[in-house]
Amino acid sequence: MIRLDNISKQNGHQILFIEASMGIQKGEKVGLVGPNGAGKTTLFRMVTGQEQPDDGLVAIDPGMTIGYFSQDVGEMSGQSAVAAVMDGVGPVSALAAEMAKLEAAMVDPDQADALEAVMERYGEVLERFQELDGYALEARAREVLAGLSFSQERMDGDVGLLSGGWKMRVALARILLMRPDGMLLDEPSNHLDLESLIWLEAFLKNYGGALLMTSHDRAFMNRIIGKVVEIDGGDLVTYSGDLDFYDQQRALGEQQRQAQYERQQAMLAKEIKFIEKFKARASHAAQVQSRVKKLDKIERVEAPRRRQSVQFEFQSPPRSGDDVISLRNVHKGYGDQPIYADLDFLVRRKERWCVLGANGAGKSTLLKLVAGATAPDQGTVNIGASVRMGYFAQHSMDLLDGEETIFESLDSSFPQAGQGALRTLAGCFGFSGDDVEKPCRVLSGGEKARLVMAKMLFDPPNLLVLDEPTNHLDMATKEMLVAALADFEGTMLFVSHDRHFLGALSNRVLELTPEGVHQYGGGYAEYVARTGQEAPGLHPGG
């Protein structure tokens, strides 16, 4: 269906691909992996024809339809989310938009004179809309949007008023509604909550076309793909199996290459020693010459490239009192919408609570109450003795000084730390070499999140309150963060849609449901085992 044969591609001075090949057949679900900047997005753009390889061939089966979801959503406004999603399917959405205008014209007193013509045109448009099965398409569009956690109100509201994250969901829904022969999904799991992620996972498992995707969410990708293509030093290497199998095979391959390299190095050293020893002796001249020629002909085995994995080690935070957070009889609502009534919740030292709940259940509100970013309507929120809190939320990124570089930002937070320590800290969070000279105003969302996290964890508080800390983080940074937080000696309260993060770090679960608040001893894995569901409100096994 899709083939890349011997493609080569260079961007400026950076060589991305050298005579690289791969293929995807109908029904195959493939994960594309490789470090940041390796060329994953460029590969997607070559498949869609937005970019051409410098050499080699990109072949797509004739008549094959391809849907491409990227992080670059483009302008959306002046129509409802439903209309924007149907737009991707062609003429149906234009007819739906015209019907909406004609319906408005029919009840507009200023257009009473033209009513007959308007009604006649409405009849023609309606007939064509029905021929194209427009009502069924609209129902499917709403179903997809509901799966991505849209309320009816949000579906019918102006898409231009939505935040960037919700616009991403509209763009994703457009591709899913198309059901093309092939889907290219570049980070579809960004900006999704746990419920939407699990719905999307089920949708993609049932999709019958060819799928090529990237994702920083390991659990999500692992449950969908059956094949991995890795961009490795300009080559495309294919592995059959999921990410766990790919990790094993890659490690095995590296061990074999290392052993091969070491054997060859030992042999070369022996030959060179012989040549050096006997090159001055006429009696050994022929042997020396033959060995020199042999060495020239040997194809050198390269040492395997070592993956840079940096570990971050916490300083020990100061000890807090045993009762860290106490909420008593807390009531909280927004307008007429109550969120909590009579909430009692106690967090004790070293507990790690993950907060689960459907969209709008009040997960972020709970964290804001604890952090003092919002006040309860009734009741008390008390923070215990000797508690030092670090609060990470999406707005934390807005507090960075845009004119400072990454290094200056770290230096102004920790003037006593040496330059070496700050550079090591920056390296742990993915800023190596000259990256530290970037001004904060040009950083992406992911880079800002990593910088804020680095500043919070360098001199750690003993209570971490984290609202979606893994949003925008790549797999390597996320692994580092999970490993670091696993050794954290303080207390945690957090919201996350990343199941690896939830499973690795929680030892308590607070579940927010319309029926009330439930508390579970044991972490996320025990919660799933006990309830048979991965998120509140989902059907068991869903």
XYZ file of N, CA, C and O in Angstrom, residues 19 40 116 182 462 477:
24
model
N 19.371 6.261 1.699
C 18.943 5.013 1.030
C 18.133 4.122 1.980
O 18.427 2.933 2.160
N 10.810 12.148 11.793
C 9.505 11.465 11.775
C 8.468 12.292 11.000
O 7.769 11.778 10.135
N -40.395 32.377 -0.670
C -40.708 31.299 -1.620
C -39.432 30.755 -2.263
O -39.214 29.541 -2.338
N -5.562 4.792 4.486
C -4.345 4.865 5.305
C -4.404 6.085 6.213
O -4.881 7.145 5.799
N 8.520 18.913 49.633
C 8.153 17.587 50.144
C 6.720 17.205 49.779
O 6.247 16.132 50.100
N 12.123 11.617 28.173
C 12.002 12.514 29.334
C 11.003 11.941 30.329
O 11.186 12.017 31.544
